[in-house]
């Protein structure tokens, strides 16, 4: 049985230019202990999907219009505000891209890590603070014991992200959602933080949803992948399968457009021509059709459903059967 | 006077850029300095792309700005097309700037939102008095837009009407307006989406082939830098630690920092990743205000020896275009 089962999730934003369907009919499952990467470019709906799971979409202008998010047997979209607050930071924790803006600058790091323990577990403050020091040591922050009393501005970017991971781990969540957790960090620190995140989630058997635009990060850390484009999932399956046998022209195009360290340099990249679609004004057919080399008339008029293209491998392309890279 | 070889566009010798750090509210005094660039030497040959890579604070962007004399040089020499420009003031830099241009990272912040594309791209022509009349100006702007893959009728639009990738093309068109011999590109594709990055990288390469351009390509993404550069200099805390032709650098990185950087970058292929040794170095880049004594990388280096803590290794030429600053390769 899956830990998380998302079905038909749709989220809209009202803007001056009309209603934007940021997430449109997104469904996926996640098993305990599994790492799922949601990959996409800006505007693909990957972050809004993550925020929608925990109902963190500001309303107005945003609104979850349809779907269900069944976590551990309960539909999160039907819980009261109080019930969902009890889940956030306890059963499901979130890590954001910018640790500086998600930490409170006027409270010590230790206090912020201890807070969810005190709030959700009713652990007395003194013990919660000890636990905070333990957690900082677990995320291998140097001098963890004395760092409990530090403020976020005294930390480097990498240290802040370690503190965020410690906070996420505080209540031993079953699921951690990390939204571009290392995009703001340097390459060597990025590798440290992702390895740490993978290690601690594995040790606690927590599931991890990793939101990223980086195909390399996905390849190194994810078990399963959902590729998003124009607010929809266009391809989903096990990471190895998706990379070895992509079944959607967008995924194939993405892989051809990134330079790889292990390939002959000096060859030309094959870019995806054109621009990502305007979500306020999506074409009636496939959102990728305008940029797709293989697009036929049907692609411009008829939206391709997400169907099983191979065992455990979904694709939303009319011509998935003909795509064999 | 011109001593450099004719095919050398730029020679940088022992360049230093130190920023003073001030303290005190009543009496301002200097309490230290940030050694952003601390003794960097390299040259750039005509028609090649030199990649400058490193993590934040390594001095790669400061090096680019210092070469253009957009910030003051503390010490060292910058020789551009045979002319030592290290001591040039603004007025003497003016004719030089025609031949040296910059493309910036942020395609949103670097274009004036109140100017039409035709004005942004054509402004350098006007400043340097290069357009005889309105017709010549319009023709040149149309020609520049065409070169970077934009349509002539886009000339009357404003920057906000364009996507990130298109704005970067506008920035490139402006840089090309004066037919420069050297273009310094500072993280020109890092703000762009993956699918758009490839379009802009290809454009840089096409323009280089067509116009014989020389680039300094500054970026933190080694995969992109390797793809576009002929030679690569790896920087760490204000120094070049290794410089090599791109093939050699990736096939056999010598400096432990270069090795660490390469290992940190995941390859977009789960099969390859599964069999790759995962060597991740610990720690973060130290402060450039108080760089470690000896080799600046010794605090994070997995192969550090006793001598690394005290003796600062110079960048030693190993022949065939390679140089490395590491005690492991001495003697």
XYZ file of C-alpha atoms in Angstrom:
656
model
C 0.000 0.000 0.000
C 1.282 3.430 -0.801
C 2.068 5.998 1.831
C 0.839 8.833 -0.361
C -1.663 8.613 -3.169
C -2.416 11.750 -5.170
C -5.341 11.620 -7.578
C -6.500 14.268 -10.029
C -4.918 17.150 -8.125
C -5.657 20.522 -9.757
C -4.646 23.961 -8.528
C -5.579 27.282 -10.105
C -4.494 30.865 -9.617
C -6.614 33.872 -10.478
C -4.467 36.515 -12.143
C -5.099 39.688 -14.117
C -4.589 37.693 -17.282
C -7.165 35.107 -16.368
C -7.224 31.802 -14.548
C -3.902 29.950 -14.602
C -4.093 26.196 -14.239
C -0.753 25.716 -12.509
C -1.408 22.062 -11.694
C -3.818 20.102 -13.845
C -5.001 16.613 -13.029
C -1.830 15.350 -11.373
C -1.791 11.803 -9.986
C 1.010 9.741 -8.485
C 1.734 7.261 -5.710
C 4.619 7.080 -3.307
C 5.646 4.120 -1.151
C 7.246 4.380 2.287
C 11.003 4.928 2.095
C 10.902 5.775 -1.598
C 12.470 8.846 -3.245
C 10.343 10.443 -5.941
C 11.725 13.281 -8.052
C 9.336 15.738 -9.659
C 11.294 17.296 -12.518
C 10.375 20.264 -14.615
C 11.372 23.749 -15.677
C 10.053 26.993 -14.233
C 6.280 27.187 -14.630
C 5.896 23.428 -15.045
C 3.863 23.204 -11.826
C 6.336 21.143 -9.813
C 6.542 23.523 -6.835
C 2.822 24.248 -6.820
C 2.209 20.493 -6.722
C 4.452 20.216 -3.651
C 2.770 23.158 -1.931
C -0.684 21.810 -2.748
C 0.024 18.501 -1.003
C 0.344 20.345 2.313
C -2.280 22.943 1.403
C 0.261 25.744 1.513
C -1.219 27.557 -1.503
C -2.153 31.147 -0.584
C -5.880 31.632 -1.126
C -6.620 34.013 -2.794
C -5.239 34.019 -5.478
C -4.705 30.254 -5.447
C -7.217 27.455 -4.984
C -7.063 23.688 -5.081
C -9.992 22.917 -7.353
C -10.058 19.144 -7.517
C -8.430 15.922 -6.479
C -7.467 14.027 -3.405
C -4.216 13.665 -1.471
C -4.501 10.473 0.544
C -1.706 10.245 3.083
C -1.602 7.285 5.452
C -5.292 6.611 4.783
C -6.600 10.167 5.159
C -7.433 12.732 2.460
C -5.407 15.811 3.422
C -7.642 18.042 1.297
C -10.634 17.226 3.494
C -9.018 17.810 6.879
C -9.845 20.824 9.029
C -7.224 23.571 9.314
C -6.354 22.304 12.759
C -5.914 18.731 11.561
C -3.635 19.679 8.674
C -1.521 21.841 10.998
C -1.017 18.792 13.195
C 0.383 16.933 10.197
C 2.669 19.671 8.868
C 6.110 19.469 10.456
C 5.107 16.267 12.229
C 4.123 13.486 9.781
C 5.125 15.508 6.699
C 7.986 18.000 6.760
C 9.006 20.462 4.091
C 12.412 21.852 3.105
C 12.560 24.943 0.929
C 15.084 26.299 -1.535
C 15.976 29.420 0.412
C 16.886 28.438 3.966
C 17.415 32.086 4.935
C 13.834 33.044 4.228
C 12.348 29.971 5.862
C 14.247 30.411 9.134
C 13.187 33.092 11.592
C 16.139 35.523 11.845
C 15.300 36.599 15.402
C 15.195 33.156 17.020
C 18.113 30.830 17.680
C 18.480 27.856 15.395
C 18.100 25.459 18.336
C 14.805 26.990 19.375
C 13.421 26.672 15.858
C 14.370 23.011 15.685
C 12.962 22.372 19.167
C 9.676 24.112 18.395
C 7.984 21.312 16.405
C 9.120 18.777 19.022
C 7.547 20.853 21.759
C 4.449 21.593 19.670
C 3.691 18.135 18.277
C 5.217 15.883 20.926
C 4.507 18.081 23.960
C 8.116 17.522 24.984
C 9.236 20.043 27.624
C 11.436 22.811 26.211
C 14.614 21.769 28.017
C 14.430 18.241 26.598
C 13.392 19.524 23.177
C 16.510 21.714 23.133
C 18.680 18.677 23.926
C 16.988 16.878 21.067
C 17.753 19.863 18.806
C 21.457 19.568 19.612
C 21.300 15.841 18.846
C 19.624 16.529 15.510
C 22.227 19.143 14.565
C 24.910 16.554 15.303
C 23.047 14.016 13.172
C 23.117 16.394 10.180
C 26.860 16.743 10.924
C 26.917 20.410 11.770
C 30.359 21.135 13.243
C 30.197 22.047 16.970
C 26.519 21.121 17.071
C 26.240 21.590 20.839
C 27.323 25.219 20.854
C 25.623 25.989 17.531
C 22.203 25.469 19.120
C 22.456 29.008 20.452
C 23.473 30.557 17.125
C 21.196 32.693 14.963
C 20.574 31.878 11.291
C 22.688 34.813 10.047
C 25.718 33.285 11.756
C 25.408 30.230 9.518
C 26.597 29.780 5.949
C 24.123 28.673 3.271
C 25.122 25.040 3.626
C 24.864 25.149 7.422
C 21.400 26.707 7.209
C 20.246 23.948 4.917
C 21.634 21.398 7.396
C 19.622 23.145 10.112
C 16.509 22.948 7.908
C 17.051 19.216 7.471
C 17.479 18.837 11.245
C 14.178 20.682 11.706
C 12.465 18.494 9.129
C 13.711 15.371 10.918
C 12.644 16.624 14.356
C 9.426 14.615 14.594
C 10.566 11.650 12.486
C 8.210 12.383 9.595
C 7.000 9.665 7.228
C 7.417 12.039 4.296
C 9.814 14.896 3.569
C 9.110 17.249 0.675
C 12.232 19.109 -0.489
C 11.643 21.910 -2.992
C 14.904 22.641 -4.868
C 16.795 22.173 -1.576
C 20.257 22.820 -3.020
C 19.717 25.166 -5.947
C 21.120 28.131 -4.004
C 24.227 26.240 -2.848
C 27.683 25.691 -4.310
C 28.368 22.489 -6.218
C 30.429 20.719 -3.551
C 28.015 21.750 -0.778
C 25.056 20.700 -2.936
C 26.508 17.201 -3.153
C 27.035 17.113 0.626
C 23.473 18.214 1.411
C 21.791 15.848 -1.038
C 23.862 12.897 0.169
C 22.925 13.805 3.745
C 19.235 14.110 2.881
C 19.276 10.724 1.179
C 21.160 9.146 4.080
C 18.894 10.463 6.842
C 15.682 9.646 4.998
C 16.946 6.132 4.327
C 17.927 5.669 7.979
C 14.466 6.776 9.137
C 12.677 4.956 6.286
C 11.006 8.261 5.377
C 9.744 8.858 1.871
C 11.223 11.829 0.032
C 9.738 14.004 -2.686
C 12.529 15.909 -4.380
C 11.441 18.837 -6.531
C 14.205 19.787 -8.960
C 15.092 20.987 -12.433
C 18.435 19.150 -12.407
C 18.453 15.889 -14.355
C 21.783 14.942 -12.791
C 20.402 15.233 -9.261
C 17.449 13.057 -10.261
C 19.749 10.413 -11.722
C 21.886 10.293 -8.596
C 19.176 10.272 -5.931
C 15.711 9.316 -7.194
C 14.028 5.900 -7.350
C 11.084 7.179 -9.337
C 10.487 10.237 -11.526
C 7.539 12.359 -12.592
C 8.336 14.751 -15.445
C 6.044 17.792 -15.498
C 5.334 20.171 -18.346
C 2.687 22.879 -18.555
C 1.106 21.882 -15.232
C 0.694 18.193 -16.080
C 2.688 15.025 -15.636
C 3.880 14.038 -19.086
C 5.935 11.002 -18.105
C 6.357 8.904 -14.958
C 8.141 5.724 -13.948
C 11.257 4.257 -12.316
C 14.294 6.523 -12.805
C 16.394 3.921 -14.619
C 13.569 3.133 -17.002
C 12.864 6.809 -17.784
C 16.517 7.598 -18.506
C 17.133 4.439 -20.509
C 13.895 4.438 -22.495
C 12.182 7.857 -22.355
C 8.695 7.723 -23.829
C 7.845 11.403 -24.167
C 9.389 13.857 -26.663
C 9.846 16.485 -23.927
C 11.879 14.107 -21.753
C 13.896 13.000 -24.778
C 14.481 16.669 -25.688
C 15.563 17.597 -22.166
C 18.122 14.817 -22.066
C 19.593 15.844 -25.417
C 19.867 19.476 -24.360
C 22.040 19.056 -21.249
C 25.803 18.694 -21.613
C 27.166 15.614 -19.833
C 30.581 15.324 -18.227
C 30.991 11.751 -19.417
C 30.337 12.481 -23.064
C 32.576 13.713 -25.845
C 32.808 17.498 -25.619
C 32.703 19.583 -28.760
C 29.520 18.126 -30.167
C 26.559 20.458 -30.538
C 23.763 20.297 -28.014
C 20.318 19.637 -29.413
C 18.089 22.264 -27.810
C 14.324 22.163 -27.557
C 13.298 25.016 -29.826
C 10.787 27.658 -28.757
C 9.576 28.720 -25.339
C 7.653 27.022 -22.527
C 3.884 27.557 -22.865
C 1.886 30.331 -21.249
C -0.207 28.608 -18.567
C -2.930 31.254 -18.800
C -3.428 30.420 -22.436
C -2.675 26.757 -23.006
C -3.390 25.270 -26.415
C -6.268 22.781 -26.586
C -4.057 19.817 -27.463
C -0.713 18.750 -26.043
C 1.071 21.615 -24.213
C 4.363 20.544 -25.779
C 3.046 20.270 -29.351
C 4.343 23.700 -30.471
C 7.919 22.718 -29.591
C 7.709 19.073 -30.602
C 9.460 17.856 -33.748
C 7.126 14.913 -34.014
C 3.869 16.831 -33.564
C 1.016 15.837 -35.888
C -2.357 17.540 -36.412
C -3.894 15.430 -33.698
C -1.391 16.779 -31.132
C -2.651 20.337 -31.629
C -6.306 19.480 -31.136
C -6.509 16.489 -28.829
C -4.900 16.406 -25.391
C -3.008 13.126 -24.894
C -3.980 11.290 -21.699
C -1.345 9.826 -19.374
C -1.413 6.141 -20.261
C 0.700 3.072 -19.616
C 3.324 2.971 -22.352
C 5.314 0.097 -20.893
C 5.092 -1.833 -17.636
C 5.206 0.690 -14.737
C 5.897 3.501 -17.219
C 3.377 6.241 -18.034
C 3.510 8.660 -20.947
C 1.192 11.427 -22.132
C 2.078 11.303 -25.816
C -0.172 10.147 -28.643
C 2.855 8.570 -30.257
C 4.531 6.966 -27.253
C 4.592 3.622 -29.032
C 6.712 5.048 -31.871
C 9.187 6.742 -29.544
C 12.078 4.470 -28.974
C 15.270 6.356 -28.366
C 56.255 47.947 -26.887
C 53.798 45.194 -27.882
C 55.584 42.151 -26.582
C 52.851 39.546 -26.750
C 52.418 37.059 -29.533
C 49.997 38.275 -32.205
C 47.488 35.525 -31.447
C 47.204 36.463 -27.787
C 44.227 38.726 -27.140
C 44.628 39.045 -23.401
C 47.416 38.495 -20.927
C 46.748 38.729 -17.212
C 49.804 38.686 -14.945
C 49.658 38.293 -11.174
C 46.343 40.143 -10.955
C 45.209 41.151 -7.487
C 41.930 42.734 -6.479
C 41.577 43.409 -2.757
C 38.521 45.106 -1.285
C 39.051 47.036 1.956
C 36.869 46.074 4.919
C 35.983 49.110 7.027
C 34.738 49.285 10.594
C 33.804 51.976 13.107
C 30.946 54.441 13.038
C 32.744 57.635 14.065
C 36.238 56.919 12.863
C 36.226 54.710 9.789
C 39.295 52.569 9.585
C 40.315 49.612 7.540
C 40.265 46.416 9.583
C 41.185 44.013 6.845
C 40.700 43.227 3.219
C 38.849 40.692 1.138
C 41.369 39.196 -1.246
C 38.837 38.479 -3.957
C 41.519 37.886 -6.580
C 44.974 37.201 -5.223
C 47.627 36.626 -7.845
C 45.961 35.294 -10.984
C 47.785 34.844 -14.306
C 46.450 33.505 -17.591
C 46.266 34.381 -21.248
C 43.544 34.096 -23.856
C 44.272 33.376 -27.501
C 42.326 34.753 -30.431
C 39.282 32.699 -31.355
C 39.323 30.501 -28.263
C 37.037 30.203 -25.264
C 38.675 30.189 -21.869
C 36.378 28.856 -19.166
C 36.696 30.189 -15.614
C 35.042 27.888 -13.083
C 34.785 27.799 -9.346
C 32.338 28.120 -6.496
C 30.983 31.382 -5.119
C 33.692 33.600 -3.703
C 36.469 32.078 -5.797
C 36.996 35.374 -7.627
C 35.906 34.349 -11.106
C 33.444 37.217 -11.610
C 35.815 39.733 -9.996
C 38.510 38.608 -12.422
C 36.141 39.318 -15.317
C 35.282 42.779 -14.013
C 38.958 43.588 -13.369
C 39.937 42.633 -16.914
C 37.325 45.115 -18.166
C 38.635 47.654 -15.626
C 35.147 48.002 -14.210
C 36.697 47.688 -10.749
C 40.077 48.889 -9.545
C 43.047 46.596 -9.788
C 45.156 46.375 -6.621
C 48.221 44.949 -8.334
C 49.285 43.132 -11.465
C 49.018 43.638 -15.192
C 46.261 43.341 -17.767
C 47.574 43.430 -21.332
C 44.867 43.621 -23.981
C 45.871 43.265 -27.641
C 49.421 44.195 -26.770
C 48.523 47.286 -24.724
C 48.998 47.381 -20.962
C 45.699 48.768 -19.705
C 46.339 48.243 -15.986
C 46.889 51.944 -15.337
C 44.360 53.328 -17.812
C 41.815 55.816 -16.523
C 38.231 56.103 -17.784
C 38.999 58.221 -20.799
C 41.809 55.968 -21.953
C 39.624 52.901 -21.393
C 36.877 54.255 -23.618
C 38.344 53.185 -26.972
C 39.417 49.864 -25.373
C 35.886 49.091 -24.199
C 34.740 49.046 -27.818
C 36.779 45.931 -28.276
C 35.927 44.260 -24.963
C 32.315 43.584 -24.074
C 30.388 41.808 -21.371
C 27.312 39.573 -21.261
C 25.727 39.336 -17.827
C 23.994 36.590 -15.897
C 20.737 38.267 -15.118
C 18.734 38.833 -18.283
C 16.175 40.738 -16.213
C 18.394 43.145 -14.313
C 20.834 43.975 -17.092
C 18.430 45.486 -19.639
C 16.890 48.920 -19.059
C 13.128 48.291 -18.858
C 12.316 51.754 -20.259
C 14.314 51.308 -23.422
C 13.115 49.613 -26.585
C 15.164 46.719 -27.885
C 16.395 48.881 -30.770
C 17.721 51.440 -28.273
C 19.349 48.814 -26.045
C 21.107 47.144 -28.931
C 21.898 50.388 -30.767
C 23.036 52.478 -27.792
C 26.703 51.435 -28.103
C 26.639 52.534 -31.773
C 25.416 55.947 -30.719
C 27.840 56.312 -27.803
C 30.771 55.548 -30.041
C 29.397 57.503 -33.021
C 29.332 54.511 -35.313
C 26.060 55.031 -37.135
C 26.184 57.634 -39.924
C 22.446 58.213 -40.005
C 19.119 56.784 -38.914
C 18.964 54.360 -41.815
C 22.427 52.960 -41.097
C 21.521 52.642 -37.420
C 18.283 50.781 -38.128
C 19.984 48.497 -40.617
C 22.738 47.615 -38.144
C 20.225 46.923 -35.340
C 18.195 44.687 -37.641
C 21.372 42.896 -38.652
C 22.396 42.370 -35.000
C 18.969 41.028 -34.047
C 19.109 38.652 -36.976
C 22.545 37.415 -35.881
C 21.216 36.357 -32.468
C 18.072 34.781 -33.877
C 15.536 37.516 -33.095
C 13.071 38.932 -35.616
C 13.532 42.498 -36.948
C 10.027 43.517 -35.852
C 11.030 42.845 -32.232
C 13.118 46.050 -32.301
C 10.192 48.205 -31.172
C 9.304 46.106 -28.153
C 10.378 46.488 -24.513
C 12.385 43.938 -22.478
C 9.415 42.820 -20.352
C 7.785 41.390 -23.479
C 10.550 38.825 -23.814
C 11.353 35.552 -22.093
C 14.634 34.980 -20.252
C 16.294 33.288 -23.205
C 15.244 36.030 -25.611
C 16.507 38.700 -23.216
C 19.843 36.978 -23.089
C 19.893 37.134 -26.902
C 19.240 40.891 -26.671
C 22.197 41.213 -24.268
C 24.381 39.294 -26.702
C 23.270 41.475 -29.633
C 24.253 44.569 -27.660
C 27.642 43.077 -26.825
C 28.201 42.345 -30.528
C 27.237 45.853 -31.689
C 30.790 47.211 -31.574
C 32.394 44.121 -33.103
C 34.503 43.409 -30.027
C 37.466 41.081 -30.131
C 36.846 39.774 -26.590
C 33.532 39.049 -24.894
C 33.439 38.258 -21.194
C 30.385 36.157 -20.389
C 29.557 36.061 -16.682
C 27.243 33.109 -15.932
C 25.322 33.845 -19.139
C 23.104 30.768 -19.037
C 22.732 29.967 -15.342
C 19.473 31.901 -14.952
C 17.874 30.092 -17.889
C 15.766 26.961 -17.976
C 17.505 23.770 -19.072
C 15.824 23.595 -22.473
C 16.666 27.261 -23.169
C 20.293 26.991 -21.951
C 21.173 24.767 -24.883
C 19.766 27.324 -27.356
C 21.954 30.093 -25.929
C 25.061 27.888 -25.622
C 24.684 26.946 -29.295
C 24.271 30.609 -30.218
C 27.573 31.472 -28.489
C 29.317 28.714 -30.436
C 27.778 29.684 -33.795
C 28.735 33.335 -33.329
C 32.276 32.350 -32.408
C 32.636 30.332 -35.593
C 31.095 33.015 -37.785
C 32.760 36.081 -36.303
C 35.983 34.640 -34.889
C 35.077 35.831 -31.392
C 37.156 35.233 -28.289
C 35.315 34.456 -25.051
C 36.054 34.283 -21.386
C 33.198 32.108 -20.164
C 32.653 32.410 -16.414
C 30.340 29.842 -14.816
C 29.927 27.455 -11.901
C 28.445 24.656 -14.009
C 31.364 22.492 -15.105
C 29.353 20.509 -17.593
C 28.371 23.677 -19.466
C 31.874 25.153 -19.220
C 33.459 21.965 -20.505
C 31.044 21.922 -23.384
C 31.824 25.441 -24.591
C 35.480 26.041 -23.579
C 38.740 25.115 -25.273
C 40.746 25.617 -22.102
C 39.558 25.795 -18.522
C 40.953 27.532 -15.456
C 39.662 26.285 -12.096
C 39.623 28.914 -9.355
C 39.514 28.535 -5.587
C 39.616 31.406 -3.078
C 41.114 34.020 -5.375
C 43.621 31.762 -7.109
C 43.811 29.591 -10.209
C 44.543 26.084 -8.916
C 44.614 24.339 -12.267
C 44.520 25.283 -15.928
C 44.319 22.798 -18.773
C 42.853 22.045 -22.192
C 39.293 20.801 -21.652
C 39.932 17.216 -22.732
C 42.812 16.728 -20.314
C 41.105 18.501 -17.429
C 38.173 16.124 -17.484
C 40.043 12.994 -18.473
C 42.730 13.450 -15.844
C 42.110 16.223 -13.339
C 45.258 16.836 -11.298
C 44.354 19.208 -8.494
C 42.363 17.587 -5.664
C 39.894 20.481 -5.853
C 39.271 19.890 -9.550
C 38.755 16.211 -8.779
C 36.298 17.109 -6.007
C 34.365 19.492 -8.235
C 34.038 16.884 -10.969
C 32.949 14.206 -8.510
C 30.305 16.513 -7.036
C 28.507 16.947 -10.340
C 25.973 14.212 -10.957
C 25.770 12.761 -14.445
C 22.217 12.604 -15.795
C 22.151 8.819 -16.058
C 21.166 6.560 -13.134
C 23.208 3.628 -14.494
C 26.385 5.716 -14.607
C 25.687 7.276 -11.218
C 25.186 3.894 -9.571
C 28.677 2.764 -10.560
C 30.430 6.066 -9.893
C 32.493 6.371 -6.710
C 30.832 8.985 -4.520
C 33.664 11.039 -3.110
C 32.223 14.124 -1.558
C 34.605 16.560 0.088
C 33.596 18.036 3.410
C 33.436 21.623 4.574
C 32.723 24.847 2.770
C 34.821 27.537 1.115
C 36.580 29.568 3.860
C 36.303 33.359 4.078
C 38.338 35.307 1.534
C 39.108 37.789 4.326
C 41.151 35.188 6.171
C 42.244 32.585 3.648
C 43.987 29.574 5.251
C 47.789 29.719 5.371
C 49.756 27.491 3.031
C 47.631 25.969 0.315
C 44.198 27.568 0.504
C 42.509 24.263 -0.160
C 44.318 22.278 2.552
C 41.435 22.617 5.057
C 39.195 20.542 2.745
C 41.747 18.525 0.828
C 41.557 14.729 1.257
C 45.227 14.427 0.283
C 46.641 17.297 2.378
C 50.165 16.774 3.671
C 52.057 18.536 6.433
C 53.756 20.918 3.973
C 50.377 22.041 2.599
C 49.573 23.776 5.889
C 52.495 26.137 5.633
C 53.817 26.352 2.080
C 51.665 28.038 -0.555
C 52.092 26.056 -3.798
C 52.686 28.227 -6.890
C 50.956 27.529 -10.196
C 53.579 25.381 -11.943
C 53.689 24.837 -15.666
C 53.690 21.128 -16.497
C 53.981 21.632 -20.241
C 51.458 20.918 -23.007
C 49.235 23.712 -21.770
C 48.754 22.345 -18.264
C 49.560 24.056 -15.001
C 48.655 23.107 -11.438
C 49.178 24.644 -8.008
C 49.610 21.609 -5.778
C 52.507 20.123 -3.794
C 51.613 16.641 -5.051
C 53.057 17.509 -8.452
C 56.354 19.033 -7.391
C 59.810 17.706 -8.024
